[in-house]
CSV table of C-alpha atoms and ligand atoms in Angstrom, one decimal:
chain,number,residue,atom,x,y,z
U,1,MET,CA,135.7,112.4,125.2
U,2,ASN,CA,135.5,109.3,123.0
U,3,ASN,CA,134.6,109.5,119.3
U,4,ILE,CA,130.9,108.8,119.7
U,5,ASN,CA,130.5,111.2,122.7
U,6,ARG,CA,132.4,113.9,120.7
U,7,ARG,CA,129.9,113.3,117.8
U,8,ARG,CA,126.9,113.5,120.2
U,9,PHE,CA,128.3,116.7,121.6
U,10,LEU,CA,128.7,118.2,118.2
U,11,ALA,CA,125.3,116.9,117.2
U,12,ALA,CA,123.6,119.0,119.9
U,13,SER,CA,125.2,122.2,118.7
U,14,SER,CA,125.3,121.6,115.0
U,15,LEU,CA,122.3,119.5,113.9
U,16,THR,CA,120.5,122.6,112.6
U,17,ALA,CA,123.5,123.6,110.4
U,18,ILE,CA,124.0,120.0,109.2
U,19,ALA,CA,120.3,119.7,108.5
U,20,ALA,CA,120.5,122.9,106.5
U,21,ALA,CA,123.2,121.4,104.5
U,22,ALA,CA,121.0,118.3,104.0
U,23,GLY,CA,118.2,120.4,102.5
U,24,LYS,CA,115.5,122.8,103.5
U,25,THR,CA,114.7,122.1,107.1
U,26,ASN,CA,111.4,123.8,107.7
U,27,ALA,CA,109.2,120.9,106.8
U,28,VAL,CA,111.2,118.2,108.6
U,29,THR,CA,110.4,116.8,112.0
U,30,TRP,CA,113.7,115.5,113.4
U,31,ARG,CA,112.3,112.6,115.4
U,32,HIS,CA,114.3,110.8,118.0
U,33,GLU,CA,113.4,107.1,118.2
U,34,PRO,CA,114.2,104.5,120.8
U,35,GLY,CA,116.6,102.8,118.4
U,36,ASP,CA,118.8,105.9,118.5
U,37,ASP,CA,119.5,105.1,122.2
U,38,HIS,CA,120.2,101.4,121.6
U,39,ARG,CA,123.8,100.3,122.3
U,40,GLY,CA,125.7,97.1,121.6
U,41,PRO,CA,125.5,94.3,119.0
U,42,LEU,CA,122.5,93.8,116.7
U,43,ALA,CA,121.3,92.9,113.3
U,44,ILE,CA,119.0,95.3,111.4
U,45,ALA,CA,117.2,94.7,108.1
U,46,SER,CA,114.4,96.0,105.9
U,47,GLY,CA,110.9,94.9,107.0
U,48,ASN,CA,111.0,91.8,104.9
U,49,GLY,CA,114.1,90.6,106.8
U,50,LEU,CA,112.7,89.4,110.1
U,51,LYS,CA,114.0,85.9,109.5
U,52,ALA,CA,117.2,87.3,108.1
U,53,VAL,CA,118.0,89.3,111.3
U,54,GLU,CA,117.1,86.3,113.5
U,55,ARG,CA,119.5,84.0,111.6
U,56,ALA,CA,122.2,86.7,111.4
U,57,TRP,CA,121.9,87.2,115.2
U,58,GLU,CA,122.2,83.4,115.9
U,59,LEU,CA,125.3,83.3,113.8
U,60,LEU,CA,126.8,86.4,115.4
U,61,LYS,CA,126.3,84.7,118.8
U,62,GLN,CA,128.2,81.7,117.5
U,63,GLY,CA,131.1,84.0,116.6
U,64,ARG,CA,130.6,84.0,112.8
U,65,ASP,CA,132.0,87.0,110.9
U,66,THR,CA,129.5,89.8,110.5
U,67,ALA,CA,129.5,89.7,106.6
U,68,GLU,CA,129.0,85.9,106.7
U,69,ALA,CA,126.2,86.2,109.2
U,70,ILE,CA,124.2,88.8,107.2
U,71,VAL,CA,124.7,87.0,103.9
U,72,LEU,CA,123.4,83.7,105.4
U,73,GLY,CA,120.5,85.7,106.9
U,74,VAL,CA,119.4,87.2,103.6
U,75,LYS,CA,119.9,83.9,101.9
U,76,ILE,CA,116.7,82.7,103.6
U,77,VAL,CA,114.7,85.4,101.7
U,78,GLU,CA,116.7,84.9,98.4
U,79,GLU,CA,115.8,81.2,98.4
U,80,ASP,CA,112.1,81.8,99.2
U,81,PRO,CA,110.0,81.3,96.0
U,82,ASN,CA,107.1,83.2,97.5
U,83,ASP,CA,109.1,86.4,97.9
U,84,MET,CA,108.7,88.0,94.5
U,85,SER,CA,111.3,90.8,95.1
U,86,VAL,CA,114.5,89.0,95.8
U,87,GLY,CA,116.4,86.0,94.4
U,88,TYR,CA,114.5,82.9,93.3
U,89,GLY,CA,110.9,83.9,92.5
U,90,GLY,CA,111.8,87.5,91.9
U,91,LEU,CA,109.9,89.4,89.2
U,92,PRO,CA,111.7,89.4,85.8
U,93,ASN,CA,112.8,92.2,83.4
U,94,GLU,CA,110.7,93.2,80.4
U,95,ARG,CA,111.9,90.1,78.5
U,96,GLY,CA,110.9,87.7,81.2
U,97,VAL,CA,114.5,87.1,82.5
U,98,VAL,CA,115.3,87.4,86.2
U,99,GLN,CA,118.4,89.5,86.7
U,100,LEU,CA,119.6,90.0,90.3
U,101,ASP,CA,121.8,92.6,92.0
U,102,SER,CA,123.6,92.5,95.3
U,103,SER,CA,126.4,94.0,97.3
U,104,VAL,CA,128.3,93.2,100.5
U,105,MET,CA,130.7,95.4,102.4
U,106,HIS,CA,132.9,94.1,105.2
U,107,GLY,CA,133.8,96.8,107.8
U,108,PRO,CA,137.0,95.3,109.3
U,109,THR,CA,138.7,95.0,105.9
U,110,HIS,CA,136.8,97.9,104.2
U,111,LYS,CA,136.4,95.6,101.3
U,112,ALA,CA,133.3,95.4,99.0
U,113,GLY,CA,132.0,92.8,96.6
U,114,CYS,CA,129.0,93.2,94.2
U,115,VAL,CA,127.3,91.5,91.4
U,116,ALA,CA,124.8,93.1,89.0
U,117,CYS,CA,122.5,91.6,86.3
U,118,ILE,CA,123.5,88.1,87.4
U,119,GLU,CA,121.2,85.4,85.9
U,120,ASN,CA,120.4,81.9,86.9
U,121,ILE,CA,121.9,82.0,90.4
U,122,LYS,CA,119.5,82.0,93.4
U,123,THR,CA,121.8,83.7,95.9
U,124,PRO,CA,123.5,86.8,94.6
U,125,ALA,CA,124.6,88.0,98.0
U,126,SER,CA,126.6,84.8,98.5
U,127,VAL,CA,128.3,85.5,95.1
U,128,ALA,CA,129.0,89.1,96.1
U,129,LEU,CA,130.7,87.9,99.3
U,130,GLU,CA,132.9,85.6,97.2
U,131,VAL,CA,133.8,88.6,94.9
U,132,LEU,CA,134.8,90.4,98.1
U,133,ARG,CA,136.8,87.4,99.5
U,134,ARG,CA,138.4,85.8,96.4
U,135,THR,CA,139.1,88.6,94.0
U,136,ASP,CA,140.9,91.9,93.7
U,137,HIS,CA,137.8,93.4,92.1
U,138,VAL,CA,134.7,95.0,93.5
U,139,MET,CA,132.0,94.4,90.9
U,140,LEU,CA,131.2,91.6,88.4
U,141,VAL,CA,128.3,92.0,86.0
U,142,GLY,CA,126.1,89.9,83.7
U,143,LYS,CA,127.7,86.8,82.1
U,144,GLY,CA,131.0,87.3,83.9
U,145,ALA,CA,129.2,87.3,87.3
U,146,THR,CA,127.3,84.1,86.4
U,147,GLU,CA,130.5,82.4,85.1
U,148,PHE,CA,132.4,83.4,88.3
U,149,ALA,CA,129.6,81.9,90.4
U,150,VAL,CA,129.5,78.6,88.4
U,151,ALA,CA,133.3,78.3,88.6
U,152,LEU,CA,132.9,78.4,92.4
U,153,GLY,CA,130.3,75.7,92.4
U,154,PHE,CA,127.0,77.7,92.6
U,155,LYS,CA,124.3,75.8,90.8
U,156,GLU,CA,122.8,77.4,87.6
U,157,GLU,CA,119.0,77.2,87.6
U,158,ASN,CA,115.9,78.8,86.2
U,159,LEU,CA,114.8,81.5,88.6
U,160,LEU,CA,111.5,82.3,86.9
U,161,THR,CA,108.8,80.7,89.0
U,162,GLU,CA,105.4,80.0,87.5
U,163,ARG,CA,103.9,82.7,89.7
U,164,ALA,CA,106.4,85.3,88.5
U,165,ARG,CA,106.0,84.2,84.9
U,166,LYS,CA,102.2,84.6,85.1
U,167,ALA,CA,102.7,88.1,86.6
U,168,TRP,CA,105.1,89.0,83.8
U,169,LEU,CA,102.6,87.7,81.2
U,170,ARG,CA,99.8,89.8,82.7
U,171,TRP,CA,102.1,92.9,82.6
U,172,LYS,CA,103.1,92.2,79.0
U,173,ALA,CA,99.4,92.0,78.0
U,174,ASN,CA,98.5,95.2,79.8
U,175,HIS,CA,101.5,97.4,80.1
U,176,GLY,CA,100.6,100.0,77.5
U,177,PRO,CA,102.5,103.2,78.4
U,178,ASN,CA,103.6,101.7,81.8
U,179,ASP,CA,107.1,100.5,80.8
U,180,ASP,CA,110.4,102.2,81.6
U,181,TRP,CA,110.7,103.9,78.2
U,182,LEU,CA,109.5,107.4,78.6
U,183,ASN,CA,106.8,108.6,76.1
U,184,PRO,CA,107.5,112.0,74.5
U,185,GLU,CA,105.0,113.7,76.9
U,186,GLN,CA,106.7,112.0,79.9
U,187,MET,CA,110.2,113.2,79.0
U,188,ASP,CA,111.7,116.3,80.5
U,189,TRP,CA,113.6,116.7,77.2
U,190,LYS,CA,112.6,117.9,73.7
U,191,PHE,CA,114.8,117.0,70.7
U,192,ASP,CA,115.3,118.8,67.5
U,193,GLU,CA,115.7,117.1,64.1
U,194,ASN,CA,119.5,116.7,64.8
U,195,GLY,CA,118.9,114.9,68.1
U,196,ASN,CA,120.0,117.9,70.1
U,197,GLY,CA,118.1,118.0,73.4
U,198,THR,CA,116.9,120.8,75.6
U,199,HIS,CA,115.5,120.0,79.0
U,200,THR,CA,112.0,121.4,79.8
U,201,ALA,CA,109.7,121.3,82.8
U,202,VAL,CA,106.7,119.2,82.1
U,203,ALA,CA,103.7,121.3,82.9
U,204,GLN,CA,101.3,118.8,84.5
U,205,ALA,CA,102.1,116.8,87.5
U,206,ASP,CA,101.4,113.1,86.8
U,207,THR,CA,99.8,111.7,90.0
U,208,SER,CA,99.2,108.2,88.6
U,209,GLU,CA,100.7,105.4,90.6
U,210,ILE,CA,104.0,104.0,89.5
U,211,PRO,CA,103.0,100.4,88.6
U,212,TYR,CA,106.3,98.7,89.5
U,213,THR,CA,107.7,97.0,92.6
U,214,THR,CA,111.2,97.3,93.8
U,215,GLY,CA,111.4,94.7,96.6
U,216,THR,CA,114.8,94.4,98.1
U,217,ILE,CA,116.3,93.2,101.3
U,218,HIS,CA,119.0,95.2,103.2
U,219,CYS,CA,120.8,93.7,106.3
U,220,SER,CA,123.6,95.1,108.5
U,221,ALA,CA,125.1,93.7,111.6
U,222,LEU,CA,127.4,94.7,114.5
U,223,ASN,CA,129.2,92.2,116.7
U,224,ASP,CA,130.6,92.5,120.2
U,225,LYS,CA,134.1,93.2,118.9
U,226,GLY,CA,132.7,96.4,117.2
U,227,GLU,CA,133.0,94.9,113.8
U,228,LEU,CA,130.2,95.6,111.3
U,229,SER,CA,129.1,94.7,107.8
U,230,GLY,CA,126.3,95.5,105.4
U,231,CYS,CA,124.5,93.7,102.5
U,232,THR,CA,121.7,94.5,100.1
U,233,THR,CA,120.2,92.0,97.6
U,234,THR,CA,117.3,92.3,95.1
U,235,SER,CA,115.7,91.3,91.8
U,236,GLY,CA,115.4,95.0,91.2
U,237,LEU,CA,112.6,96.9,89.5
U,238,SER,CA,110.0,94.6,88.1
U,239,TYR,CA,109.8,94.5,84.2
U,240,LYS,CA,112.9,96.7,84.0
U,241,ILE,CA,114.8,97.3,80.7
U,242,PRO,CA,117.2,94.4,80.4
U,243,GLY,CA,120.6,95.4,81.8
U,244,ARG,CA,119.1,98.0,84.2
U,245,VAL,CA,121.2,98.1,87.4
U,246,GLY,CA,119.5,99.6,90.5
U,247,ASP,CA,121.1,101.0,93.7
U,248,SER,CA,121.5,97.7,95.5
U,249,PRO,CA,124.8,96.5,94.0
U,250,ILE,CA,126.3,100.0,94.0
U,251,ILE,CA,128.6,100.8,96.9
U,252,GLY,CA,127.5,104.0,98.5
U,253,ALA,CA,124.0,103.9,96.9
U,254,GLY,CA,122.0,100.8,98.1
U,255,MET,CA,124.5,100.0,100.8
U,256,TYR,CA,127.7,101.3,102.5
U,257,ALA,CA,129.6,100.2,105.6
U,258,ASP,CA,132.5,102.0,107.4
U,259,ASN,CA,133.8,100.2,110.5
U,260,GLN,CA,134.7,103.5,112.1
U,261,ILE,CA,131.3,105.1,111.7
U,262,GLY,CA,128.4,102.7,110.9
U,263,SER,CA,126.4,101.1,108.1
U,264,ALA,CA,123.4,102.1,106.0
U,265,GLY,CA,121.2,100.6,103.3
U,266,ALA,CA,118.3,101.5,101.1
U,267,THR,CA,115.2,99.9,99.5
U,268,GLY,CA,112.7,101.4,97.1
U,269,ARG,CA,113.3,103.5,93.9
U,270,GLY,CA,116.9,102.8,93.2
U,271,GLU,CA,117.3,105.5,90.6
U,272,ALA,CA,116.6,108.2,93.3
U,273,VAL,CA,119.0,106.6,95.7
U,274,ILE,CA,121.8,106.3,93.2
U,275,GLN,CA,121.5,110.0,92.2
U,276,SER,CA,122.0,111.0,95.9
U,277,CYS,CA,124.5,108.4,96.9
U,278,GLY,CA,122.0,107.6,99.7
U,279,SER,CA,123.8,105.0,101.9
U,280,PHE,CA,127.2,106.8,101.7
U,281,LEU,CA,125.4,110.0,102.6
U,282,ALA,CA,123.6,108.4,105.6
U,283,VAL,CA,127.0,107.2,107.0
U,284,GLN,CA,128.5,110.6,106.4
U,285,PHE,CA,125.6,112.3,108.2
U,286,MET,CA,126.1,109.9,111.2
U,287,ASP,CA,129.8,110.9,111.2
U,288,MET,CA,128.7,114.5,111.3
U,289,GLY,CA,126.7,113.9,114.5
U,290,MET,CA,123.3,112.9,113.4
U,291,THR,CA,121.5,109.9,115.0
U,292,PRO,CA,120.7,107.0,112.7
U,293,THR,CA,117.0,108.1,112.4
U,294,GLU,CA,118.1,111.7,111.7
U,295,ALA,CA,120.6,110.5,109.1
U,296,CYS,CA,118.0,108.5,107.3
U,297,THR,CA,115.5,111.4,107.3
U,298,ALA,CA,118.2,113.8,106.0
U,299,VAL,CA,119.0,111.5,103.1
U,300,LEU,CA,115.3,111.3,102.2
U,301,LYS,CA,115.0,115.1,102.5
U,302,ARG,CA,118.0,115.4,100.1
U,303,ILE,CA,116.4,113.0,97.6
U,304,ALA,CA,113.1,114.9,97.8
U,305,ASP,CA,114.8,118.3,97.3
U,306,ARG,CA,116.6,117.0,94.3
U,307,THR,CA,113.6,115.3,92.6
U,308,LYS,CA,112.8,117.6,89.7
U,309,GLN,CA,110.7,115.4,87.3
U,310,HIS,CA,107.0,116.3,87.6
U,311,ARG,CA,106.0,112.7,86.8
U,312,LEU,CA,107.8,111.7,90.1
U,313,LEU,CA,106.0,114.3,92.2
U,314,ASN,CA,102.5,114.4,93.6
U,315,ASP,CA,100.3,117.5,93.5
U,316,LYS,CA,101.9,118.8,96.8
U,317,GLY,CA,105.4,118.6,95.1
U,318,GLU,CA,106.4,115.6,97.2
U,319,PRO,CA,108.0,112.5,95.7
U,320,ASN,CA,105.3,110.0,94.8
U,321,PHE,CA,107.6,107.0,95.2
U,322,GLN,CA,108.9,105.1,98.2
U,323,VAL,CA,112.5,104.9,99.4
U,324,THR,CA,113.3,103.5,102.9
U,325,MET,CA,116.7,104.1,104.5
U,326,TYR,CA,118.2,102.0,107.3
U,327,ALA,CA,121.1,103.0,109.4
U,328,MET,CA,123.2,101.5,112.2
U,329,ARG,CA,125.9,103.3,114.1
U,330,LYS,CA,129.1,101.8,115.3
U,331,ASP,CA,127.9,101.9,119.0
U,332,GLY,CA,124.7,100.0,118.2
U,333,ALA,CA,122.3,103.0,117.7
U,334,PHE,CA,119.9,102.2,114.8
U,335,GLY,CA,117.1,103.8,112.9
U,336,SER,CA,115.1,103.9,109.7
U,337,ALA,CA,113.0,106.5,107.8
U,338,CYS,CA,110.8,106.3,104.7
U,339,MET,CA,109.8,108.8,102.1
U,340,ARG,CA,106.1,107.8,102.3
U,341,PRO,CA,104.2,106.2,105.2
U,342,GLY,CA,104.3,102.4,105.4
U,343,GLY,CA,108.1,101.6,105.6
U,344,THR,CA,109.1,99.0,108.2
U,345,PHE,CA,112.3,97.5,109.4
U,346,ALA,CA,113.5,94.5,111.4
U,347,VAL,CA,115.9,94.3,114.3
U,348,CYS,CA,117.3,91.5,116.4
U,349,ASP,CA,119.5,91.6,119.5
U,350,ASP,CA,119.3,89.8,122.9
U,351,GLU,CA,115.6,90.8,123.1
U,352,GLY,CA,114.8,88.8,120.0
U,353,PRO,CA,113.6,89.7,116.5
U,354,ARG,CA,111.0,92.4,116.0
U,355,ARG,CA,109.5,94.6,113.3
U,356,LEU,CA,109.3,98.4,113.8
U,357,GLN,CA,107.9,101.3,111.9
U,358,SER,CA,110.2,103.6,109.9
U,359,VAL,CA,109.7,107.3,110.4
U,360,PRO,CA,107.9,108.8,107.4
U,361,LEU,CA,109.3,112.1,105.9
U,362,PHE,CA,105.9,112.9,104.3
U,363,GLY,CA,102.5,112.1,105.9
O,401,LIG,N1,116.2,99.4,95.3
O,401,LIG,C1,116.1,98.3,94.4
O,401,LIG,C2,116.2,98.7,93.0
O,401,LIG,O1,115.8,99.9,92.6
O,401,LIG,O2,116.6,97.9,92.2
C-alpha cells in the first residue's frame, strides 16, 4: 500500500476521530468534492487567480520550477493596478502607505522565503523567492526587505494609485470608530489604574459589518515529477495600523508546502488564520487522511471554535468574517472551503483554467 492509499484507508476508518480533534463535529457537513478525486499536475489559486493559474500551468508545461511558475503567475495580479488587494494598486495602511506581505515555499528543498511590510516594490512574491534562493534567512521585513530588493535590481516606485489614494481619503474622512484600534467597549479587556488587565466577555454581540478588505492571492502548483510549491501575496488589511503583518508572509499561517504531503494557503482575516496556524494545520490534516476539502473545512471549524471575541461573532455565534482555505495534495487532489458563502478558487490543468465554488462552513 503506497503512502497515499495508506492515508485514504486510514481516512475511511478515522475521519470521525480526526474531525473530533479538529473541533465539534456535529454542525459540519464533510462534503466530498470532484477536486478530491483529481489526480496529477495542476495549479490552484484563490478565486482572483484565474490568470495566475493559467500562466503557472503554461510555465509548468515548459518545465519551469514550481516555485518560479507560481511566482510568475501571481505577478500578473501583483502588477495589475485595478486589483486593489495585492501589489501595485493595493489599499494602503492608515497613513496612506502601501505595505505588502508575501511568502513562497519550495517543496523539493523545503526552503521558504518571505517579506513583510515591504514598501515601494510592486512584486513582493518575486522578492520572497529571492530571499528563499539567495539567502540563508527566511523572512525580511520593512526597510531591510526593500533594501534587499533594490540591491537585486527591483525598481522602487510609488505603489499608491490615484484610485487607492482616493479610497484611503474617503476612509480617513469617515472612519470614526472603524479603525483597528479597539474602543474600550470593543475590548475584551478592562484595565485598572496600574494598567493591569483582566479579560472579560463583552455582553453584546456586535453584528455590524467589518468595514475592511483583505484581498490576497494564494497559488500552489504540482508538476509531473511530484514537486510542489506554494505562494501567497497581499497588500494585507486595508487601512491597517502601520507595521501590521497578516498571515500571508507567515510560514504555516497564510501558506505552507511540504513536498511529502501537499500545500495549503489562506485568504481573508489573517489574524484568525495566524492564531490557528491555518495552512500548516490543513497540510497536517491531509497527512492524517483528510481529503483537501475536508482539511480546509476542518481548519475553518477550528478557527470558528476558537473565535471568542463577541465583536467577531454574529447572533448565531458564528464568525462574522471570511476566511477561505485552499489545499492541494501531493497526488493532485485539491479542494477549498470558506467560512461564509461566496468563496471561490481557480484551478488549471490539461482541461484549462476554471473558477470553482469553495465549500462554505456556515450557510
Ligand atoms: N489574509 C491577508 C491578511 O490578513 O493580510
